[in-house]
Coordinates of C-alpha atoms in Angstrom, one line a residue:
Chain A
M1 CA 32.2 -2.0 47.4
D2 CA 28.6 -2.7 48.4
W3 CA 27.8 -6.1 46.6
Q4 CA 24.4 -6.4 48.1
S5 CA 23.3 -2.8 46.5
L6 CA 24.7 -3.9 43.1
E7 CA 22.9 -7.3 43.3
L8 CA 19.6 -5.3 44.5
S9 CA 20.0 -3.0 41.6
L10 CA 20.6 -5.7 39.0
L11 CA 17.4 -7.6 40.3
L12 CA 15.5 -4.3 40.0
G13 CA 16.8 -3.6 36.6
I14 CA 15.9 -7.3 35.3
W15 CA 12.4 -7.3 36.9
T16 CA 11.6 -3.6 35.5
V17 CA 12.5 -5.1 32.0
I18 CA 10.5 -8.3 32.3
V19 CA 7.5 -6.7 33.4
L20 CA 7.7 -3.5 31.3
I21 CA 8.9 -4.7 28.0
P22 CA 5.5 -6.8 27.2
L23 CA 3.4 -4.1 28.6
G24 CA 5.4 -1.7 26.5
I25 CA 5.0 -3.5 23.4
L26 CA 1.3 -3.6 23.7
L27 CA 1.1 0.2 24.4
A28 CA 3.8 1.0 21.6
R29 CA 1.7 -1.0 19.0
I30 CA -1.3 0.9 19.9
L31 CA 0.4 4.2 19.8
A32 CA 2.1 3.4 16.5
W33 CA -0.8 2.2 14.6
R34 CA -4.1 3.6 16.0
R35 CA -5.5 6.9 16.1
F36 CA -8.1 7.5 18.8
P37 CA -9.3 10.5 20.7
G38 CA -6.9 11.2 23.7
R39 CA -3.9 9.7 21.9
N40 CA -1.7 12.8 22.4
F41 CA -2.8 13.2 25.8
L42 CA -1.9 9.5 26.6
Q43 CA 1.4 10.1 24.7
T44 CA 2.0 13.2 26.9
L45 CA 1.3 11.3 30.1
L46 CA 3.6 8.5 29.3
A47 CA 6.5 11.0 28.2
L48 CA 6.2 12.9 31.6
P49 CA 8.7 11.1 33.7
L50 CA 11.4 12.2 31.0
L51 CA 10.9 15.8 32.1
L52 CA 9.6 15.7 35.6
P53 CA 12.3 16.2 38.3
P54 CA 12.7 12.8 39.9
T55 CA 11.8 14.2 43.3
V56 CA 8.4 15.4 41.9
L57 CA 7.9 12.1 40.2
G58 CA 8.9 10.3 43.5
F59 CA 6.7 12.6 45.6
Y60 CA 3.6 11.7 43.5
L61 CA 4.5 8.0 43.4
L62 CA 4.8 8.2 47.4
L63 CA 1.2 9.5 47.5
L64 CA 0.1 7.0 45.1
M65 CA 1.5 4.0 47.0
G66 CA 1.2 5.4 50.7
N67 CA -1.1 3.9 53.3
Q68 CA -3.5 6.7 52.6
S69 CA -4.1 5.6 48.9
F70 CA -6.2 3.0 47.5
I71 CA -3.2 1.2 46.1
G72 CA -1.4 1.3 49.2
R73 CA -4.3 0.1 51.5
T74 CA -5.1 -2.7 49.0
Y75 CA -1.6 -3.8 48.8
Q76 CA -1.3 -3.6 52.7
F77 CA -4.6 -5.5 53.0
I78 CA -3.4 -8.4 50.8
F79 CA 0.2 -8.8 51.6
A80 CA 0.1 -7.6 55.2
E81 CA 3.0 -5.1 54.8
P82 CA 3.4 -1.5 53.2
L83 CA 4.0 -1.0 49.6
V84 CA 6.4 2.0 50.1
F85 CA 10.0 1.5 51.3
S86 CA 9.9 -2.1 50.0
F87 CA 11.3 -3.9 47.0
Q88 CA 8.0 -4.2 45.4
G89 CA 7.0 -0.6 45.8
L90 CA 10.5 0.3 44.2
L91 CA 9.7 -2.0 41.1
L92 CA 6.2 -0.4 40.7
A93 CA 8.2 3.1 40.8
S94 CA 10.8 1.9 38.5
I95 CA 8.2 0.6 35.9
I96 CA 6.4 3.9 35.9
F97 CA 9.6 6.2 35.6
N98 CA 11.0 3.9 32.8
I99 CA 7.7 4.0 30.7
P100 CA 9.2 6.6 28.3
F101 CA 12.5 4.9 27.9
A102 CA 10.8 1.7 27.0
I103 CA 7.9 2.9 25.0
Q104 CA 9.6 5.5 22.6
P105 CA 12.1 3.2 21.1
M106 CA 9.5 0.5 20.4
Q107 CA 7.1 3.1 19.1
R108 CA 9.3 4.2 16.6
A109 CA 10.2 0.5 15.6
F110 CA 6.6 -0.4 15.1
E111 CA 5.9 2.8 13.3
S112 CA 8.7 1.8 10.9
I113 CA 6.8 -1.3 9.7
S114 CA 4.7 -0.1 6.8
I115 CA 1.0 -1.1 6.9
S116 CA 1.4 -2.8 3.5
I117 CA 3.8 -5.4 5.2
R118 CA 1.3 -6.3 7.8
E119 CA -1.6 -6.4 5.1
A120 CA 0.7 -8.5 3.0
A121 CA 1.1 -11.0 6.0
W122 CA -2.8 -11.3 6.6
C123 CA -3.3 -11.9 2.8
S124 CA -0.8 -14.4 3.0
G125 CA -3.0 -16.2 5.6
L126 CA -1.2 -15.3 8.8
S127 CA -3.5 -14.7 11.7
A128 CA -2.9 -11.5 13.7
W129 CA -1.1 -13.4 16.3
Q130 CA 1.1 -15.3 13.7
T131 CA 1.9 -11.8 12.1
F132 CA 2.9 -10.5 15.4
W133 CA 5.4 -13.4 16.0
K134 CA 6.6 -13.9 12.5
I135 CA 6.6 -10.4 11.1
E136 CA 6.2 -7.6 13.6
L137 CA 8.5 -8.9 16.3
P138 CA 11.5 -9.7 14.2
L139 CA 11.2 -6.3 12.4
A140 CA 10.8 -4.3 15.7
W141 CA 13.4 -6.3 17.3
P142 CA 16.2 -3.7 17.5
G143 CA 13.7 -1.2 19.0
I144 CA 12.6 -3.5 21.5
L145 CA 16.2 -4.4 22.3
S146 CA 17.1 -0.8 22.6
A147 CA 14.1 -0.4 25.0
G148 CA 15.2 -3.2 27.1
I149 CA 18.7 -2.0 27.3
L150 CA 17.9 1.6 28.0
T151 CA 15.4 0.6 30.7
F152 CA 17.8 -1.7 32.5
A153 CA 20.6 0.9 32.4
H154 CA 18.4 3.7 33.4
T155 CA 17.1 1.7 36.4
L156 CA 20.6 1.2 37.5
G157 CA 21.4 4.8 37.5
E158 CA 18.1 6.2 38.9
F159 CA 18.4 8.0 42.4
G160 CA 15.8 10.6 43.0
V161 CA 12.9 8.6 42.6
V162 CA 14.3 5.6 44.4
L163 CA 15.4 7.6 47.5
M164 CA 11.8 9.3 47.7
V165 CA 9.9 5.9 47.3
G166 CA 12.3 3.4 48.6
G167 CA 14.5 5.2 51.0
N168 CA 17.7 3.7 52.0
I169 CA 16.9 0.2 53.5
E170 CA 19.9 -2.4 53.2
G171 CA 19.1 -5.4 51.2
E172 CA 15.5 -4.1 50.4
T173 CA 15.7 -0.7 48.7
R174 CA 19.4 0.4 48.9
T175 CA 20.2 0.5 45.3
I176 CA 23.9 1.1 43.9
A177 CA 23.2 4.6 43.2
I178 CA 21.8 5.2 46.7
S179 CA 24.8 3.3 48.0
I180 CA 27.4 5.6 46.2
Y181 CA 25.5 8.7 47.8
D182 CA 25.8 6.9 51.1
R183 CA 29.4 6.2 50.9
V184 CA 30.3 9.7 49.7
Q185 CA 28.4 11.1 52.9
A186 CA 30.4 8.8 54.9
F187 CA 33.7 10.0 53.1
D188 CA 34.5 6.5 51.8
N189 CA 35.6 7.8 48.3
Q190 CA 37.3 4.6 47.4
S191 CA 34.0 2.6 47.5
A192 CA 32.0 5.2 45.9
G193 CA 34.7 5.3 43.2
I194 CA 34.5 1.6 42.4
M195 CA 30.8 1.6 42.4
S196 CA 30.6 4.7 40.0
A197 CA 33.1 2.9 37.7
V198 CA 30.9 -0.1 37.6
L199 CA 27.8 2.2 36.7
L200 CA 29.9 4.0 34.1
I201 CA 31.1 0.8 32.5
I202 CA 27.6 -0.7 32.4
A203 CA 26.0 2.6 30.8
F204 CA 28.8 2.5 28.4
V205 CA 28.5 -1.0 27.4
S206 CA 24.7 -0.8 27.0
I207 CA 24.8 2.4 24.7
T208 CA 27.4 0.9 22.5
S209 CA 25.6 -2.4 22.2
I210 CA 22.4 -0.6 21.3
Y211 CA 24.3 1.2 18.3
V212 CA 26.1 -1.9 17.2
L213 CA 22.9 -4.0 17.2
N214 CA 20.9 -1.4 15.4
D215 CA 23.7 -1.1 12.9
K216 CA 23.9 -4.8 12.3
I217 CA 20.2 -5.5 11.9
G218 CA 19.6 -2.4 10.2
R219 CA 22.1 -3.4 7.5
R220 CA 20.1 -6.6 6.8
H221 CA 17.1 -5.0 5.9
D222 CA 17.9 -1.7 4.2
Chain B
M1 CA -22.3 -14.6 -13.2
T2 CA -20.7 -17.9 -14.2
E3 CA -20.0 -20.5 -11.8
Q4 CA -16.0 -20.0 -11.7
S5 CA -15.4 -16.4 -11.2
L6 CA -15.4 -13.5 -9.1
A7 CA -18.3 -11.0 -8.9
L8 CA -18.8 -8.0 -6.9
S9 CA -21.2 -5.0 -6.5
L10 CA -20.1 -2.2 -4.1
N11 CA -22.1 0.9 -3.0
Q12 CA -21.4 3.8 -0.7
L13 CA -21.4 7.6 -0.7
S14 CA -18.6 8.4 1.8
P15 CA -15.7 8.7 2.8
I16 CA -14.9 7.4 -0.6
P17 CA -17.7 7.4 -3.2
L18 CA -18.1 3.9 -4.7
D19 CA -20.8 2.5 -7.3
V20 CA -19.1 -0.5 -8.9
E21 CA -20.2 -3.5 -10.4
L22 CA -18.0 -6.1 -12.0
S23 CA -17.0 -9.7 -12.7
C24 CA -14.0 -11.6 -13.7
K25 CA -14.1 -14.8 -15.1
T26 CA -11.5 -17.8 -14.5
G27 CA -8.4 -17.1 -16.6
E28 CA -9.4 -13.9 -17.5
I29 CA -7.4 -10.9 -16.8
L30 CA -9.7 -7.8 -16.1
V31 CA -7.8 -4.5 -15.8
I32 CA -9.5 -1.8 -13.6
L33 CA -8.1 1.5 -15.3
G34 CA -8.7 5.0 -13.8
P35 CA -6.9 7.9 -12.8
S36 CA -5.4 8.2 -9.4
G37 CA -8.0 8.7 -6.6
S38 CA -10.7 7.0 -8.8
G39 CA -11.3 4.4 -6.3
K40 CA -9.6 1.5 -8.2
T41 CA -7.3 0.4 -5.3
T42 CA -10.2 0.6 -3.0
V43 CA -12.0 -2.0 -5.2
L44 CA -9.2 -4.3 -5.0
R45 CA -8.8 -3.9 -1.2
S46 CA -12.4 -4.6 -0.8
I47 CA -12.1 -7.8 -2.6
A48 CA -9.0 -8.8 -0.3
G49 CA -11.1 -7.7 2.9
L50 CA -8.5 -5.1 3.7
Y51 CA -11.5 -2.5 3.3
T52 CA -15.1 -2.9 4.1
P53 CA -17.4 -0.8 2.0
K54 CA -20.8 0.3 3.5
T55 CA -22.8 -1.9 1.5
G56 CA -22.3 -4.5 -1.3
K57 CA -21.7 -8.1 -2.2
I58 CA -18.6 -10.0 -3.2
S59 CA -18.6 -13.7 -4.1
S60 CA -16.1 -16.0 -5.5
N61 CA -17.1 -19.2 -7.4
G62 CA -20.5 -18.8 -6.1
S63 CA -19.6 -18.6 -2.4
S64 CA -20.3 -15.4 -0.7
W65 CA -17.2 -13.5 0.9
F66 CA -19.0 -10.4 1.7
D67 CA -22.8 -9.4 1.9
T68 CA -24.0 -6.6 3.8
E69 CA -27.7 -7.9 3.4
K70 CA -26.9 -11.3 4.8
K71 CA -24.4 -10.0 7.2
V72 CA -21.5 -12.0 5.7
N73 CA -18.0 -10.7 5.9
L74 CA -15.1 -13.3 5.8
S75 CA -11.8 -12.4 7.3
I76 CA -8.8 -11.5 5.1
Q77 CA -7.4 -14.9 5.9
Q78 CA -10.5 -16.8 5.1
R79 CA -10.9 -15.3 1.6
K80 CA -7.7 -16.7 0.2
V81 CA -6.5 -14.0 -2.1
G82 CA -3.2 -13.5 -3.8
F83 CA -2.4 -10.0 -3.6
V84 CA 0.6 -8.2 -5.1
F85 CA 1.2 -4.8 -3.6
Q86 CA 2.4 -1.6 -5.3
E87 CA 5.8 -1.5 -3.5
Y88 CA 5.6 -5.6 -3.3
A89 CA 5.6 -5.4 0.7
L90 CA 8.0 -8.3 0.8
F91 CA 9.1 -9.3 4.3
P92 CA 12.5 -7.6 4.7
H93 CA 13.9 -9.9 7.3
L94 CA 13.1 -13.1 5.3
T95 CA 14.7 -14.6 2.2
A96 CA 12.8 -14.7 -1.1
L97 CA 12.3 -18.4 -0.3
D98 CA 11.1 -17.7 3.2
N99 CA 8.9 -15.0 2.0
I100 CA 7.1 -17.5 -0.2
R101 CA 7.2 -20.2 2.5
T102 CA 5.4 -17.8 4.8
A103 CA 2.3 -17.9 2.7
L104 CA 2.3 -21.6 2.1
P105 CA -0.2 -23.7 4.1
N106 CA 1.1 -25.8 7.1
A107 CA 3.2 -28.8 6.0
E108 CA 6.6 -30.3 6.7
Y109 CA 9.4 -28.2 6.1
S110 CA 10.7 -30.3 3.3
A111 CA 7.5 -30.3 1.5
Q112 CA 7.1 -26.5 2.0
L113 CA 10.8 -26.0 0.7
L114 CA 10.0 -28.0 -2.4
K115 CA 6.7 -26.1 -3.1
A116 CA 8.5 -22.7 -2.6
E117 CA 11.3 -23.7 -4.9
E118 CA 8.7 -24.8 -7.5
L119 CA 7.0 -21.3 -7.3
L120 CA 10.3 -19.6 -7.5
E121 CA 11.1 -21.4 -10.7
R122 CA 7.6 -20.5 -12.1
V123 CA 8.5 -16.9 -11.8
N124 CA 11.8 -17.4 -13.4
M125 CA 13.8 -16.9 -10.1
Q126 CA 15.3 -20.2 -9.6
G127 CA 18.6 -20.1 -7.5
L128 CA 17.9 -16.7 -5.9
G129 CA 15.8 -18.2 -3.1
D130 CA 18.4 -17.1 -0.5
R131 CA 18.6 -13.7 -1.1
Y132 CA 17.1 -11.0 1.0
P133 CA 14.5 -8.5 -0.7
N134 CA 17.1 -5.7 -0.6
Q135 CA 19.6 -7.9 -2.5
L136 CA 17.0 -8.1 -5.3
S137 CA 16.2 -5.6 -8.2
G138 CA 12.6 -4.1 -8.4
G139 CA 11.7 -6.8 -11.2
Q140 CA 13.0 -9.6 -9.0
Q141 CA 11.0 -8.4 -6.2
Q142 CA 8.0 -8.3 -8.0
R143 CA 8.4 -11.8 -9.0
V144 CA 8.9 -12.9 -5.6
A145 CA 5.8 -10.8 -4.4
L146 CA 4.0 -12.8 -7.3
A147 CA 5.2 -16.1 -6.3
R148 CA 4.1 -15.3 -2.7
A149 CA 0.8 -14.3 -3.8
L150 CA 0.3 -17.8 -5.6
A151 CA 1.6 -19.8 -2.6
R152 CA -1.9 -20.1 -1.1
D153 CA -3.5 -21.6 -4.3
P154 CA -5.5 -18.3 -4.2
R155 CA -9.1 -18.1 -5.7
V156 CA -8.2 -14.7 -7.2
L157 CA -5.0 -12.8 -8.0
L158 CA -5.1 -9.1 -7.2
L159 CA -2.5 -7.0 -8.8
D160 CA -2.1 -3.3 -7.6
E161 CA -0.2 -1.4 -10.2
P162 CA 2.5 -4.0 -9.9
F163 CA 4.7 -2.7 -12.7
S164 CA 4.8 1.0 -11.6
A165 CA 8.0 0.8 -9.7
V166 CA 10.2 -0.8 -12.5
D167 CA 11.9 0.5 -15.7
Q168 CA 10.3 0.2 -19.1
Q169 CA 12.3 -2.6 -20.1
T170 CA 11.6 -4.7 -17.1
R171 CA 8.1 -3.9 -17.3
R172 CA 7.8 -5.2 -20.9
K173 CA 9.4 -8.5 -19.5
L174 CA 7.1 -8.6 -16.7
V175 CA 4.0 -8.1 -18.8
R176 CA 5.1 -11.0 -21.1
E177 CA 5.7 -13.3 -17.9
L178 CA 2.3 -12.3 -16.5
L179 CA 0.5 -13.3 -19.7
Q180 CA 2.4 -16.7 -19.7
L181 CA 1.7 -17.2 -16.1
R182 CA -2.2 -16.8 -17.0
E183 CA -2.1 -19.9 -18.9
Q184 CA -0.9 -21.9 -15.9
V185 CA -3.0 -20.4 -13.2
N186 CA -6.7 -21.0 -13.6
I187 CA -8.1 -18.2 -11.6
P188 CA -9.7 -14.8 -12.3
I189 CA -6.8 -12.0 -12.4
I190 CA -7.6 -8.4 -11.5
H191 CA -5.2 -6.0 -12.2
V192 CA -5.3 -2.1 -11.3
T193 CA -3.4 0.5 -13.2
H194 CA -3.5 4.2 -14.4
D195 CA -1.3 3.1 -17.4
L196 CA -3.7 3.0 -20.6
N197 CA -0.9 1.1 -22.7
E198 CA -0.4 -1.5 -20.1
A199 CA -4.0 -2.0 -19.8
R200 CA -4.2 -2.4 -23.4
R201 CA -1.5 -4.8 -23.6
I202 CA -2.8 -7.3 -20.9
A203 CA -6.3 -7.0 -20.5
D204 CA -9.0 -9.4 -21.8
R205 CA -11.5 -6.6 -20.6
I206 CA -11.0 -3.2 -19.4
C207 CA -13.1 -1.8 -16.7
I208 CA -12.9 1.9 -16.8
I209 CA -13.5 3.7 -13.2
H210 CA -13.9 7.3 -12.5
R211 CA -14.7 8.8 -9.2
G212 CA -15.8 5.4 -7.8
N213 CA -18.0 4.7 -10.7
T214 CA -17.7 1.9 -13.3
L215 CA -18.3 3.7 -16.6
Q216 CA -17.7 0.9 -19.1
I217 CA -16.4 -2.7 -19.0
D218 CA -15.4 -4.1 -22.5
T219 CA -12.4 -5.4 -24.6
P220 CA -9.7 -3.1 -25.3
Q221 CA -10.7 -2.7 -28.8
N222 CA -14.3 -2.0 -28.0
I223 CA -13.4 0.5 -25.5
M224 CA -11.0 2.4 -27.5
A225 CA -13.2 2.2 -30.7
R226 CA -16.6 2.7 -28.9
P227 CA -16.4 4.6 -25.8
L228 CA -19.6 4.9 -24.1
N229 CA -19.6 8.5 -23.3
R230 CA -17.3 11.6 -23.5
N231 CA -15.8 10.8 -20.1
V232 CA -14.6 7.4 -21.2
A233 CA -13.4 8.8 -24.3
H234 CA -11.2 11.2 -22.5
L235 CA -10.1 8.8 -20.0
V236 CA -8.9 6.2 -22.6
G237 CA -6.9 9.2 -24.2
H238 CA -8.8 10.3 -27.1
Y239 CA -8.1 13.8 -28.1
N240 CA -10.7 14.3 -30.9
V241 CA -14.2 14.4 -28.9
F242 CA -16.7 16.9 -30.3
R243 CA -20.5 17.6 -30.4
A244 CA -22.5 17.9 -33.5
N245 CA -26.2 17.3 -34.7
I246 CA -27.7 14.4 -36.6
E247 CA -28.8 15.8 -40.0
Q248 CA -30.2 12.7 -41.5
H249 CA -30.2 9.0 -41.9
D250 CA -29.9 7.1 -45.2
E251 CA -31.5 3.6 -44.4
A252 CA -30.8 2.2 -47.8
E253 CA -27.1 3.2 -47.6
K254 CA -26.8 2.3 -44.1
L255 CA -25.4 5.8 -43.2
T256 CA -25.9 8.6 -40.8
Y257 CA -24.9 12.2 -41.5
L258 CA -23.8 14.5 -39.1
R259 CA -23.8 18.4 -39.2
W260 CA -20.4 19.6 -37.7
H261 CA -19.8 23.3 -38.5
D262 CA -19.5 23.8 -42.2
Y263 CA -19.2 19.9 -42.8
L264 CA -21.6 17.3 -43.2
L265 CA -19.9 14.0 -41.9
E266 CA -20.8 10.7 -43.1
T267 CA -20.8 8.1 -40.4
N268 CA -21.8 4.4 -39.4
Y269 CA -25.8 4.2 -39.5
R270 CA -27.1 4.8 -35.9
P271 CA -30.9 5.1 -36.3
E272 CA -31.2 5.1 -32.3
F273 CA -30.3 8.8 -32.6
E274 CA -33.0 11.2 -33.6
K275 CA -32.7 13.6 -36.5
G276 CA -31.7 17.0 -35.1
Q277 CA -30.5 15.5 -31.9
E278 CA -27.2 16.7 -30.5
V279 CA -24.8 14.0 -29.9
S280 CA -21.1 13.6 -29.0
W281 CA -18.7 12.0 -31.4
V282 CA -15.2 10.6 -31.3
I283 CA -12.5 9.8 -33.8
P284 CA -9.5 8.0 -32.8
A285 CA -6.4 9.7 -34.1
E286 CA -5.5 6.6 -36.5
N287 CA -8.7 7.3 -38.4
L288 CA -7.6 10.7 -39.5
I289 CA -6.0 10.4 -43.1
L290 CA -3.7 13.1 -44.2
H291 CA -4.1 14.5 -47.7
R292 CA -0.9 14.3 -49.6
R293 CA 0.0 17.2 -51.6
D294 CA 2.1 15.3 -54.1
R295 CA -0.4 12.5 -54.7
P296 CA -4.1 13.2 -54.2
S297 CA -6.1 9.8 -53.7
K298 CA -9.5 8.6 -54.0
G299 CA -10.0 8.6 -50.1
E300 CA -10.0 12.2 -50.0
R301 CA -13.6 12.6 -50.8
E302 CA -14.5 10.8 -47.6
N303 CA -15.3 13.5 -45.0
P304 CA -12.5 16.0 -46.0
V305 CA -11.9 18.7 -43.4
S306 CA -9.3 21.3 -43.7
G307 CA -7.7 23.9 -41.4
A308 CA -4.6 25.5 -40.2
I309 CA -1.7 23.9 -38.3
E310 CA -1.8 25.1 -34.9
E311 CA 0.9 22.9 -33.2
F312 CA 3.5 20.8 -34.5
I313 CA 5.2 18.7 -31.7
P314 CA 7.9 16.3 -32.9
M315 CA 7.8 13.2 -30.6
G316 CA 10.5 11.0 -32.1
E317 CA 9.3 8.6 -34.7
T318 CA 6.0 10.5 -35.0
V319 CA 4.9 14.2 -34.9
L320 CA 1.8 15.4 -32.9
V321 CA -0.1 17.7 -35.1
T322 CA -3.0 19.9 -34.1
I323 CA -5.3 21.4 -36.7
K324 CA -7.7 24.2 -36.2
V325 CA -10.7 23.3 -38.4
T326 CA -11.6 26.4 -40.8
N327 CA -14.5 28.6 -39.6
S328 CA -14.6 27.0 -36.1
D329 CA -12.7 26.7 -32.9
E330 CA -12.5 22.9 -33.0
I331 CA -9.0 21.4 -32.9
L332 CA -8.2 18.1 -34.5
T333 CA -5.4 16.2 -33.3
M334 CA -3.5 13.6 -35.2
S335 CA -0.2 11.6 -35.0
V336 CA 1.8 11.5 -38.3
P337 CA 5.1 9.6 -39.1
T338 CA 8.1 11.9 -39.1
H339 CA 9.1 11.2 -42.5
V340 CA 5.7 11.8 -43.9
A341 CA 5.5 15.1 -42.1
Q342 CA 8.9 16.0 -43.7
R343 CA 7.8 14.9 -47.2
N344 CA 4.6 16.9 -47.0
A345 CA 6.3 19.8 -45.5
I346 CA 4.0 20.2 -42.7
Q347 CA 4.9 23.1 -40.5
K348 CA 3.3 25.3 -38.0
G349 CA 0.9 28.0 -39.6
G350 CA 0.4 25.9 -42.9
D351 CA -2.7 24.6 -44.2
L352 CA -3.6 21.0 -44.1
S353 CA -6.4 18.6 -45.3
V354 CA -7.4 15.4 -43.7
S355 CA -10.1 12.9 -44.2
L356 CA -12.2 11.5 -41.3
L357 CA -12.9 7.8 -41.9
G358 CA -16.5 7.4 -41.3
Q359 CA -15.9 4.0 -40.1
G360 CA -13.8 5.4 -37.2
I361 CA -16.5 8.0 -36.2
H362 CA -18.2 6.8 -33.0
L363 CA -21.4 8.6 -31.9
M364 CA -22.3 8.9 -28.2
K365 CA -25.3 10.1 -26.4
E366 CA -23.5 12.4 -23.9

């Protein structure tokens, strides 16, 4: 059992959630309530990671973050180390390939809050910020939680993109999914089996908790 | 405009045409009545600041909330309105008490709680404060919405078809409570509805709005008896709207005579219309008097009109009878108590005579 890779995966998952959820809330609210030119184009762009093969996505991310690219060069200039094949690079890739998993449940959640509820809040004297904290956030909470859990679980399980962008560097980019592949290649089926079981359990618990939470919160409001 | 009131004038051509001017005094219930799509809700939303018309002015107690000329446009929060939405729009994750508390000004928790309880009591909801909206009936939700709307001590109370989602019985009860409430809150109340009967029951004045235009603002009695034009007459549910010509005026008797097909109708003296001029006229159904076969009476000399019964529609306690007037295509509609219809053997195809009460005939320009 490769504990270091599990720890790395958990760390990557947590950081992805921490960065992506606030950003996702912002985007999800805009997509849910605003109609603007290019909205469908933006939605398509954000949903792409769902359908693209991870290798294709990984390939483009590699180009995007490599030393030839603007982002890659800027990062190298500031931190004096390359972005690709680093934990930070992996995190950036993880954020991008998780966008649809985070946005879609949250967008649905915000869409389900009727405009008259928000108008009632404004007429009750709540500012836009107060309306967000006191009304929108509690009502969209199940969707936000789903987004967080999905993002976390999906990060733990991602293989293709991680391999393309991060490679297989122990303690830096070797996540549990890579480690399982590594162990199987080395005919260490026992370790691979244990780690697979861990991922299976995490996935199972995540999805169950989404259903249970949605049920609980849904019952209170309907 | 009086000092304590809400006044507005709104103008725009698109996207929703608006040409509206109205005011509502403190303690007055002004009902904006119009068919769906007439722009009545847009007027309400403009007052609240939820909609911004292209040009216009809105002021409350003399202070300007919105003025396109002076570039004034207060935010929704600054305007301090109490708004009751059509489907109430209660916050589903908060209890009734917390729904109200959300709208209260910042204060200590205990003070807020006390005030919220007081508001709940005012709308007859004491003891139900810890219920969530989904545990309340439609009428109870409406009461909570009303209490929440009053929580800010609003400058105006706006009600958007607040009784449309409850049953008849609850509606009657809520109407009574609203009328009682009006005595306690000293603010203008503007109520939007498409229901004429509801409007007549609660309004001090009714504002008729059609295609974004205010057509007439007056007391329910005046609107019903003296609609400004054919449009208003139809909107307030009059069936008997016709055209005729002024035959002559009798200044001594204070009477005006109308030529309507074979008939010469005697009406109230209206010298502002010229002899020979074509006018529209309306007679509310209650001013048609049935001539009884068994007992002819003196009143029958007043504007007698006869014809054939074209329709006979039982509607419970009354029967709707339409009469095709002899030698014309005009149809008179009247409502007759069922027992009277039976006693007089009124039936489809039969003949009928009625008197049109001259006092009830109202002449209109168009």
